[in-house]
Every structure is written in structure tokens, then in C-alpha cells.
Amino acid sequence: MTLSVVGVTGDVRHVGLAVPPRAEIFLDSLQSPLTWPPLVLVVRAHGDAASLADTVTAAVRDANPNVPITRVSTMDEIVARSIVEPRVYAFLLGLFAPLAAGLYGLVAYTVSQRTHELGIRLALGAARGQITRLVIGQGLGLALIGTGIGVAGAGGSDTDARQPDPLSAAERSGHLWRGRPRAAHDRARRHLPAGAPRVAR
């Protein structure tokens, strides 16, 4: 089959803004022997495009009543749907970033309040590694509870956003998890040397 090039168009992002455009050709559906998937009719409008939905639908049905029309959307709606997932991630990042910072401070303060208790444990023969593991384990326990609640809430939420894959969800949960053991570990190392001698005396 011989084809004639009648024009060159710019790149088109059919899937979303994050997906690079691919090389493609446009063929006339009436002249091509290929079997076509559902077609998309694009109408350029001036003013409120949503108000023309009924007019465009009626025009298509007048031209061919056998053509089914599954959905009519404006370009603003299509773009909004394509960026739902990045918006959700940005919202969650803005929500959990200050929570993670507050979590770090809360765990650090909690450990500092237990300086004398940790010193007593050292005086009774506990190793520094055991103390560190104790503090980190308690911090991770609270983080596990919070992560479980968050995952359950995200899974049961009613949203049009595509659910993130398990790897992405685990990666984002890891950002919050890293704050707890680090806060507990740093605070424990900072206070153990000062607390133990006082208790020993």
C-alpha cells in the first residue's frame, strides 16, 4: 500500500503528561484498510466548550445514528484527569512532611525524658546496643501502627485517582519510617553517656 504524506503535526501526548510522545502516523479511517479502534472526535470551540457537548452529540447522531457516543469531555477535564495522581502525591507529601518532622521531635523528646531510666538499665548491666534496640523497637512499633492505619485508609478511600502500585506505596511509607528509628537512635546515643554516670553515683 502506498501512502502520501499530506502534512506533519506536532507531538501528541495521548496517555498523560508524564509519558513521552511516540512517533506515529495519522491515517484517514475511510481510506485505510485497517480495522480501527474506537475513534475520538476533537472539536475546537470558542468560549465555554462544555456548553457545546449536546450540540456536538446531536450533530454526530444526525450524521450517523449508528455511531455510539460513550463520553464527551472538555480538554480541561482530560488534563485534570491526567494529573490526578501527581496531585494526590503532592497533597500527601505536603501533609506528611510536617507530620514526619513533628514525629521526629516527639520521639526525640520521649527518649530524652527516659534518660534516667536508660541510665539505670546501663548501671544494671544492659549493653548500649540493647538500649538502642529497645528504643528503636518501641519507636518502630508506633510507626507500624500509623502505617497500617494509613494504608487501610488509602485502600478504602473513594477517589478517581489510580491506585499507586505496591512498590510506590512502600517507597512513600519508607520516608515516614526513616524518621522514627533515626530520631530514637540519635537521641539515645546523645543521652546515654550523660545519664549513666549520674545513676551509677
PDB file of C-alpha atoms in Angstrom:
ATOM      1  CA  MET A   1       0.000   0.000   0.000  1.00  0.00           C
ATOM      2  CA  THR A   2       1.364   3.403  -0.996  1.00  0.00           C
ATOM      3  CA  LEU A   3       0.736   6.369   1.265  1.00  0.00           C
ATOM      4  CA  SER A   4       1.101  10.057   0.520  1.00  0.00           C
ATOM      5  CA  VAL A   5       2.245  12.440   3.237  1.00  0.00           C
ATOM      6  CA  VAL A   6      -0.062  15.454   3.268  1.00  0.00           C
ATOM      7  CA  GLY A   7       1.172  17.149   6.427  1.00  0.00           C
ATOM      8  CA  VAL A   8       3.307  16.986   9.551  1.00  0.00           C
ATOM      9  CA  THR A   9       1.921  17.578  13.033  1.00  0.00           C
ATOM     10  CA  GLY A  10       3.489  18.276  16.377  1.00  0.00           C
ATOM     11  CA  ASP A  11       3.944  15.690  19.106  1.00  0.00           C
ATOM     12  CA  VAL A  12       0.788  14.498  20.853  1.00  0.00           C
ATOM     13  CA  ARG A  13       0.663  13.081  24.380  1.00  0.00           C
ATOM     14  CA  HIS A  14      -2.186  10.576  24.256  1.00  0.00           C
ATOM     15  CA  VAL A  15      -1.608   8.882  27.629  1.00  0.00           C
ATOM     16  CA  GLY A  16      -0.546  11.660  30.003  1.00  0.00           C
ATOM     17  CA  LEU A  17       1.874  14.490  30.645  1.00  0.00           C
ATOM     18  CA  ALA A  18       4.439  12.171  32.211  1.00  0.00           C
ATOM     19  CA  VAL A  19       4.554   9.768  29.237  1.00  0.00           C
ATOM     20  CA  PRO A  20       6.867  10.890  26.388  1.00  0.00           C
ATOM     21  CA  PRO A  21       5.171  11.134  22.980  1.00  0.00           C
ATOM     22  CA  ARG A  22       5.928   8.422  20.442  1.00  0.00           C
ATOM     23  CA  ALA A  23       6.404   8.593  16.698  1.00  0.00           C
ATOM     24  CA  GLU A  24       3.102   7.914  14.950  1.00  0.00           C
ATOM     25  CA  ILE A  25       1.186   8.448  11.742  1.00  0.00           C
ATOM     26  CA  PHE A  26      -2.402   9.546  11.207  1.00  0.00           C
ATOM     27  CA  LEU A  27      -4.493   7.762   8.579  1.00  0.00           C
ATOM     28  CA  ASP A  28      -7.916   8.538   7.162  1.00  0.00           C
ATOM     29  CA  SER A  29     -10.283   5.988   8.657  1.00  0.00           C
ATOM     30  CA  LEU A  30     -12.398   5.912   5.478  1.00  0.00           C
ATOM     31  CA  GLN A  31      -9.451   5.239   3.174  1.00  0.00           C
ATOM     32  CA  SER A  32      -7.441   2.855   5.344  1.00  0.00           C
ATOM     33  CA  PRO A  33      -7.989  -0.923   5.113  1.00  0.00           C
ATOM     34  CA  LEU A  34      -7.008  -1.289   8.770  1.00  0.00           C
ATOM     35  CA  THR A  35      -9.513  -2.129  11.495  1.00  0.00           C
ATOM     36  CA  TRP A  36      -9.858   0.919  13.713  1.00  0.00           C
ATOM     37  CA  PRO A  37     -10.416   1.017  17.465  1.00  0.00           C
ATOM     38  CA  PRO A  38     -12.934   3.494  18.918  1.00  0.00           C
ATOM     39  CA  LEU A  39     -12.406   6.897  17.342  1.00  0.00           C
ATOM     40  CA  VAL A  40     -12.058  10.253  19.071  1.00  0.00           C
ATOM     41  CA  LEU A  41     -13.625  13.379  17.610  1.00  0.00           C
ATOM     42  CA  VAL A  42     -11.856  16.612  18.550  1.00  0.00           C
ATOM     43  CA  VAL A  43     -13.783  19.866  18.216  1.00  0.00           C
ATOM     44  CA  ARG A  44     -12.196  23.290  18.596  1.00  0.00           C
ATOM     45  CA  ALA A  45     -14.608  25.661  20.312  1.00  0.00           C
ATOM     46  CA  HIS A  46     -14.607  29.323  21.275  1.00  0.00           C
ATOM     47  CA  GLY A  47     -15.978  30.149  24.698  1.00  0.00           C
ATOM     48  CA  ASP A  48     -17.458  27.547  27.034  1.00  0.00           C
ATOM     49  CA  ALA A  49     -16.705  24.160  25.480  1.00  0.00           C
ATOM     50  CA  ALA A  50     -18.899  22.267  27.947  1.00  0.00           C
ATOM     51  CA  SER A  51     -21.994  24.071  26.673  1.00  0.00           C
ATOM     52  CA  LEU A  52     -21.412  22.619  23.186  1.00  0.00           C
ATOM     53  CA  ALA A  53     -21.492  18.980  24.314  1.00  0.00           C
ATOM     54  CA  ASP A  54     -25.168  18.484  23.444  1.00  0.00           C
ATOM     55  CA  THR A  55     -24.748  20.265  20.116  1.00  0.00           C
ATOM     56  CA  VAL A  56     -21.776  18.115  19.075  1.00  0.00           C
ATOM     57  CA  THR A  57     -23.537  14.930  20.206  1.00  0.00           C
ATOM     58  CA  ALA A  58     -26.627  15.810  18.179  1.00  0.00           C
ATOM     59  CA  ALA A  59     -24.506  16.587  15.103  1.00  0.00           C
ATOM     60  CA  VAL A  60     -22.790  13.191  15.265  1.00  0.00           C
ATOM     61  CA  ARG A  61     -26.105  11.368  15.641  1.00  0.00           C
ATOM     62  CA  ASP A  62     -27.578  13.286  12.719  1.00  0.00           C
ATOM     63  CA  ALA A  63     -24.613  12.270  10.561  1.00  0.00           C
ATOM     64  CA  ASN A  64     -24.743   8.595  11.593  1.00  0.00           C
ATOM     65  CA  PRO A  65     -27.269   7.361  14.178  1.00  0.00           C
ATOM     66  CA  ASN A  66     -25.439   4.014  14.410  1.00  0.00           C
ATOM     67  CA  VAL A  67     -22.278   5.549  15.883  1.00  0.00           C
ATOM     68  CA  PRO A  68     -22.278   5.108  19.684  1.00  0.00           C
ATOM     69  CA  ILE A  69     -21.052   8.045  21.771  1.00  0.00           C
ATOM     70  CA  THR A  70     -19.517   6.826  25.008  1.00  0.00           C
ATOM     71  CA  ARG A  71     -18.209  10.029  26.577  1.00  0.00           C
ATOM     72  CA  VAL A  72     -17.936  13.739  25.899  1.00  0.00           C
ATOM     73  CA  SER A  73     -15.176  15.615  27.747  1.00  0.00           C
ATOM     74  CA  THR A  74     -13.576  19.025  27.531  1.00  0.00           C
ATOM     75  CA  MET A  75      -9.812  19.399  27.265  1.00  0.00           C
ATOM     76  CA  ASP A  76      -9.702  20.850  30.775  1.00  0.00           C
ATOM     77  CA  GLU A  77     -11.369  17.702  32.131  1.00  0.00           C
ATOM     78  CA  ILE A  78      -8.975  15.424  30.245  1.00  0.00           C
ATOM     79  CA  VAL A  79      -5.933  17.309  31.535  1.00  0.00           C
ATOM     80  CA  ALA A  80      -7.344  17.292  35.074  1.00  0.00           C
ATOM     81  CA  ARG A  81      -7.780  13.508  34.971  1.00  0.00           C
ATOM     82  CA  SER A  82      -4.240  13.013  33.680  1.00  0.00           C
ATOM     83  CA  ILE A  83      -2.693  14.864  36.637  1.00  0.00           C
ATOM     84  CA  VAL A  84      -4.879  13.458  39.426  1.00  0.00           C
ATOM     85  CA  GLU A  85      -2.184  11.068  40.640  1.00  0.00           C
ATOM     86  CA  PRO A  86       0.613  13.706  40.826  1.00  0.00           C
ATOM     87  CA  ARG A  87      -1.791  15.999  42.675  1.00  0.00           C
ATOM     88  CA  VAL A  88      -2.607  13.283  45.201  1.00  0.00           C
ATOM     89  CA  TYR A  89       1.096  12.564  45.772  1.00  0.00           C
ATOM     90  CA  ALA A  90       1.835  16.286  46.172  1.00  0.00           C
ATOM     91  CA  PHE A  91      -1.012  16.604  48.682  1.00  0.00           C
ATOM     92  CA  LEU A  92       0.195  13.600  50.671  1.00  0.00           C
ATOM     93  CA  LEU A  93       3.758  14.910  50.651  1.00  0.00           C
ATOM     94  CA  GLY A  94       2.615  18.291  51.918  1.00  0.00           C
ATOM     95  CA  LEU A  95       0.512  16.587  54.574  1.00  0.00           C
ATOM     96  CA  PHE A  96       3.001  14.038  55.868  1.00  0.00           C
ATOM     97  CA  ALA A  97       6.212  16.073  55.628  1.00  0.00           C
ATOM     98  CA  PRO A  98       5.351  18.274  58.654  1.00  0.00           C
ATOM     99  CA  LEU A  99       3.921  15.217  60.417  1.00  0.00           C
ATOM    100  CA  ALA A 100       7.210  13.387  59.928  1.00  0.00           C
ATOM    101  CA  ALA A 101       9.109  16.386  61.302  1.00  0.00           C
ATOM    102  CA  GLY A 102       6.796  16.521  64.308  1.00  0.00           C
ATOM    103  CA  LEU A 103       7.154  12.783  64.747  1.00  0.00           C
ATOM    104  CA  TYR A 104      10.930  13.137  64.878  1.00  0.00           C
ATOM    105  CA  GLY A 105      10.654  15.789  67.566  1.00  0.00           C
ATOM    106  CA  LEU A 106       8.129  13.786  69.583  1.00  0.00           C
ATOM    107  CA  VAL A 107      10.245  10.638  69.592  1.00  0.00           C
ATOM    108  CA  ALA A 108      13.374  12.615  70.434  1.00  0.00           C
ATOM    109  CA  TYR A 109      11.590  14.316  73.341  1.00  0.00           C
ATOM    110  CA  THR A 110      10.225  10.988  74.598  1.00  0.00           C
ATOM    111  CA  VAL A 111      13.698   9.465  74.624  1.00  0.00           C
ATOM    112  CA  SER A 112      15.146  12.495  76.417  1.00  0.00           C
ATOM    113  CA  GLN A 113      12.527  12.069  79.160  1.00  0.00           C
ATOM    114  CA  ARG A 114      13.750   8.495  79.688  1.00  0.00           C
ATOM    115  CA  THR A 115      17.383   9.444  80.281  1.00  0.00           C
ATOM    116  CA  HIS A 116      17.386   8.313  83.918  1.00  0.00           C
ATOM    117  CA  GLU A 117      15.603   5.056  83.076  1.00  0.00           C
ATOM    118  CA  LEU A 118      18.130   4.283  80.357  1.00  0.00           C
ATOM    119  CA  GLY A 119      20.943   5.142  82.742  1.00  0.00           C
ATOM    120  CA  ILE A 120      19.563   2.696  85.311  1.00  0.00           C
ATOM    121  CA  ARG A 121      19.442  -0.019  82.685  1.00  0.00           C
ATOM    122  CA  LEU A 122      23.085   0.669  81.843  1.00  0.00           C
ATOM    123  CA  ALA A 123      24.057   0.624  85.513  1.00  0.00           C
ATOM    124  CA  LEU A 124      22.366  -2.753  85.923  1.00  0.00           C
ATOM    125  CA  GLY A 125      24.447  -4.216  83.110  1.00  0.00           C
ATOM    126  CA  ALA A 126      22.495  -3.587  79.929  1.00  0.00           C
ATOM    127  CA  ALA A 127      24.654  -3.050  76.857  1.00  0.00           C
ATOM    128  CA  ARG A 128      24.363   0.111  74.802  1.00  0.00           C
ATOM    129  CA  GLY A 129      23.256  -1.931  71.814  1.00  0.00           C
ATOM    130  CA  GLN A 130      20.402  -3.407  73.836  1.00  0.00           C
ATOM    131  CA  ILE A 131      19.260   0.035  74.939  1.00  0.00           C
ATOM    132  CA  THR A 132      19.390   1.338  71.387  1.00  0.00           C
ATOM    133  CA  ARG A 133      17.416  -1.628  70.067  1.00  0.00           C
ATOM    134  CA  LEU A 134      14.839  -1.173  72.837  1.00  0.00           C
ATOM    135  CA  VAL A 135      14.249   2.479  71.998  1.00  0.00           C
ATOM    136  CA  ILE A 136      14.199   1.919  68.236  1.00  0.00           C
ATOM    137  CA  GLY A 137      11.861  -1.068  68.598  1.00  0.00           C
ATOM    138  CA  GLN A 138       9.333   0.961  70.570  1.00  0.00           C
ATOM    139  CA  GLY A 139       9.511   3.764  68.008  1.00  0.00           C
ATOM    140  CA  LEU A 140       9.025   1.369  65.109  1.00  0.00           C
ATOM    141  CA  GLY A 141       6.032  -0.171  66.853  1.00  0.00           C
ATOM    142  CA  LEU A 142       4.207   3.157  66.815  1.00  0.00           C
ATOM    143  CA  ALA A 143       5.285   3.750  63.218  1.00  0.00           C
ATOM    144  CA  LEU A 144       3.898   0.339  62.239  1.00  0.00           C
ATOM    145  CA  ILE A 145       0.538   1.167  63.776  1.00  0.00           C
ATOM    146  CA  GLY A 146       0.427   4.518  61.977  1.00  0.00           C
ATOM    147  CA  THR A 147       1.421   2.971  58.654  1.00  0.00           C
ATOM    148  CA  GLY A 148      -1.255   0.296  58.996  1.00  0.00           C
ATOM    149  CA  ILE A 149      -3.922   2.910  59.652  1.00  0.00           C
ATOM    150  CA  GLY A 150      -2.717   4.975  56.691  1.00  0.00           C
ATOM    151  CA  VAL A 151      -2.675   2.016  54.299  1.00  0.00           C
ATOM    152  CA  ALA A 152      -6.161   0.961  55.391  1.00  0.00           C
ATOM    153  CA  GLY A 153      -7.444   4.494  54.905  1.00  0.00           C
ATOM    154  CA  ALA A 154      -5.838   4.834  51.487  1.00  0.00           C
ATOM    155  CA  GLY A 155      -7.184   1.489  50.319  1.00  0.00           C
ATOM    156  CA  GLY A 156     -10.720   2.328  51.390  1.00  0.00           C
ATOM    157  CA  SER A 157     -10.779   5.893  50.085  1.00  0.00           C
ATOM    158  CA  ASP A 158     -13.257   6.762  47.346  1.00  0.00           C
ATOM    159  CA  THR A 159     -11.250   8.626  44.720  1.00  0.00           C
ATOM    160  CA  ASP A 160     -10.915   8.785  40.947  1.00  0.00           C
ATOM    161  CA  ALA A 161      -7.137   8.614  41.210  1.00  0.00           C
ATOM    162  CA  ARG A 162      -5.466   5.454  40.017  1.00  0.00           C
ATOM    163  CA  GLN A 163      -4.254   3.414  42.977  1.00  0.00           C
ATOM    164  CA  PRO A 164      -0.436   3.523  43.212  1.00  0.00           C
ATOM    165  CA  ASP A 165       1.460   0.316  42.696  1.00  0.00           C
ATOM    166  CA  PRO A 166       2.731  -1.536  45.807  1.00  0.00           C
ATOM    167  CA  LEU A 167       6.344  -0.522  45.151  1.00  0.00           C
ATOM    168  CA  SER A 168       5.465   3.185  45.095  1.00  0.00           C
ATOM    169  CA  ALA A 169       3.348   2.848  48.218  1.00  0.00           C
ATOM    170  CA  ALA A 170       6.174   1.071  50.042  1.00  0.00           C
ATOM    171  CA  GLU A 171       8.644   3.744  48.963  1.00  0.00           C
ATOM    172  CA  ARG A 172       6.475   6.556  50.287  1.00  0.00           C
ATOM    173  CA  SER A 173       5.817   4.707  53.539  1.00  0.00           C
ATOM    174  CA  GLY A 174       9.573   4.293  53.926  1.00  0.00           C
ATOM    175  CA  HIS A 175      10.047   8.070  54.003  1.00  0.00           C
ATOM    176  CA  LEU A 176       7.954   8.232  57.179  1.00  0.00           C
ATOM    177  CA  TRP A 177       9.557   5.129  58.679  1.00  0.00           C
ATOM    178  CA  ARG A 178      13.069   6.514  58.363  1.00  0.00           C
ATOM    179  CA  GLY A 179      12.239   9.366  60.730  1.00  0.00           C
ATOM    180  CA  ARG A 180      11.376   7.225  63.735  1.00  0.00           C
ATOM    181  CA  PRO A 181      14.452   4.997  64.134  1.00  0.00           C
ATOM    182  CA  ARG A 182      16.750   7.892  63.342  1.00  0.00           C
ATOM    183  CA  ALA A 183      15.163  10.109  65.988  1.00  0.00           C
ATOM    184  CA  ALA A 184      15.258   7.358  68.593  1.00  0.00           C
ATOM    185  CA  HIS A 185      18.803   6.303  67.740  1.00  0.00           C
ATOM    186  CA  ASP A 186      20.227   9.843  67.703  1.00  0.00           C
ATOM    187  CA  ARG A 187      18.529  10.783  70.945  1.00  0.00           C
ATOM    188  CA  ALA A 188      19.534   7.578  72.710  1.00  0.00           C
ATOM    189  CA  ARG A 189      23.197   7.993  71.766  1.00  0.00           C
ATOM    190  CA  ARG A 190      23.136  11.614  72.869  1.00  0.00           C
ATOM    191  CA  HIS A 191      21.711  10.978  76.326  1.00  0.00           C
ATOM    192  CA  LEU A 192      23.158   7.641  77.329  1.00  0.00           C
ATOM    193  CA  PRO A 193      26.661   8.891  78.149  1.00  0.00           C
ATOM    194  CA  ALA A 194      25.278  11.704  80.328  1.00  0.00           C
ATOM    195  CA  GLY A 195      22.641   9.624  82.098  1.00  0.00           C
ATOM    196  CA  ALA A 196      24.625   6.541  83.070  1.00  0.00           C
ATOM    197  CA  PRO A 197      27.327   8.125  85.297  1.00  0.00           C
ATOM    198  CA  ARG A 198      24.768  10.072  87.317  1.00  0.00           C
ATOM    199  CA  VAL A 199      22.815   6.927  88.057  1.00  0.00           C
ATOM    200  CA  ALA A 200      25.977   4.977  88.901  1.00  0.00           C
ATOM    201  CA  ARG A 201      26.921   7.521  91.520  1.00  0.00           C
TER     202      ARG A 201
END
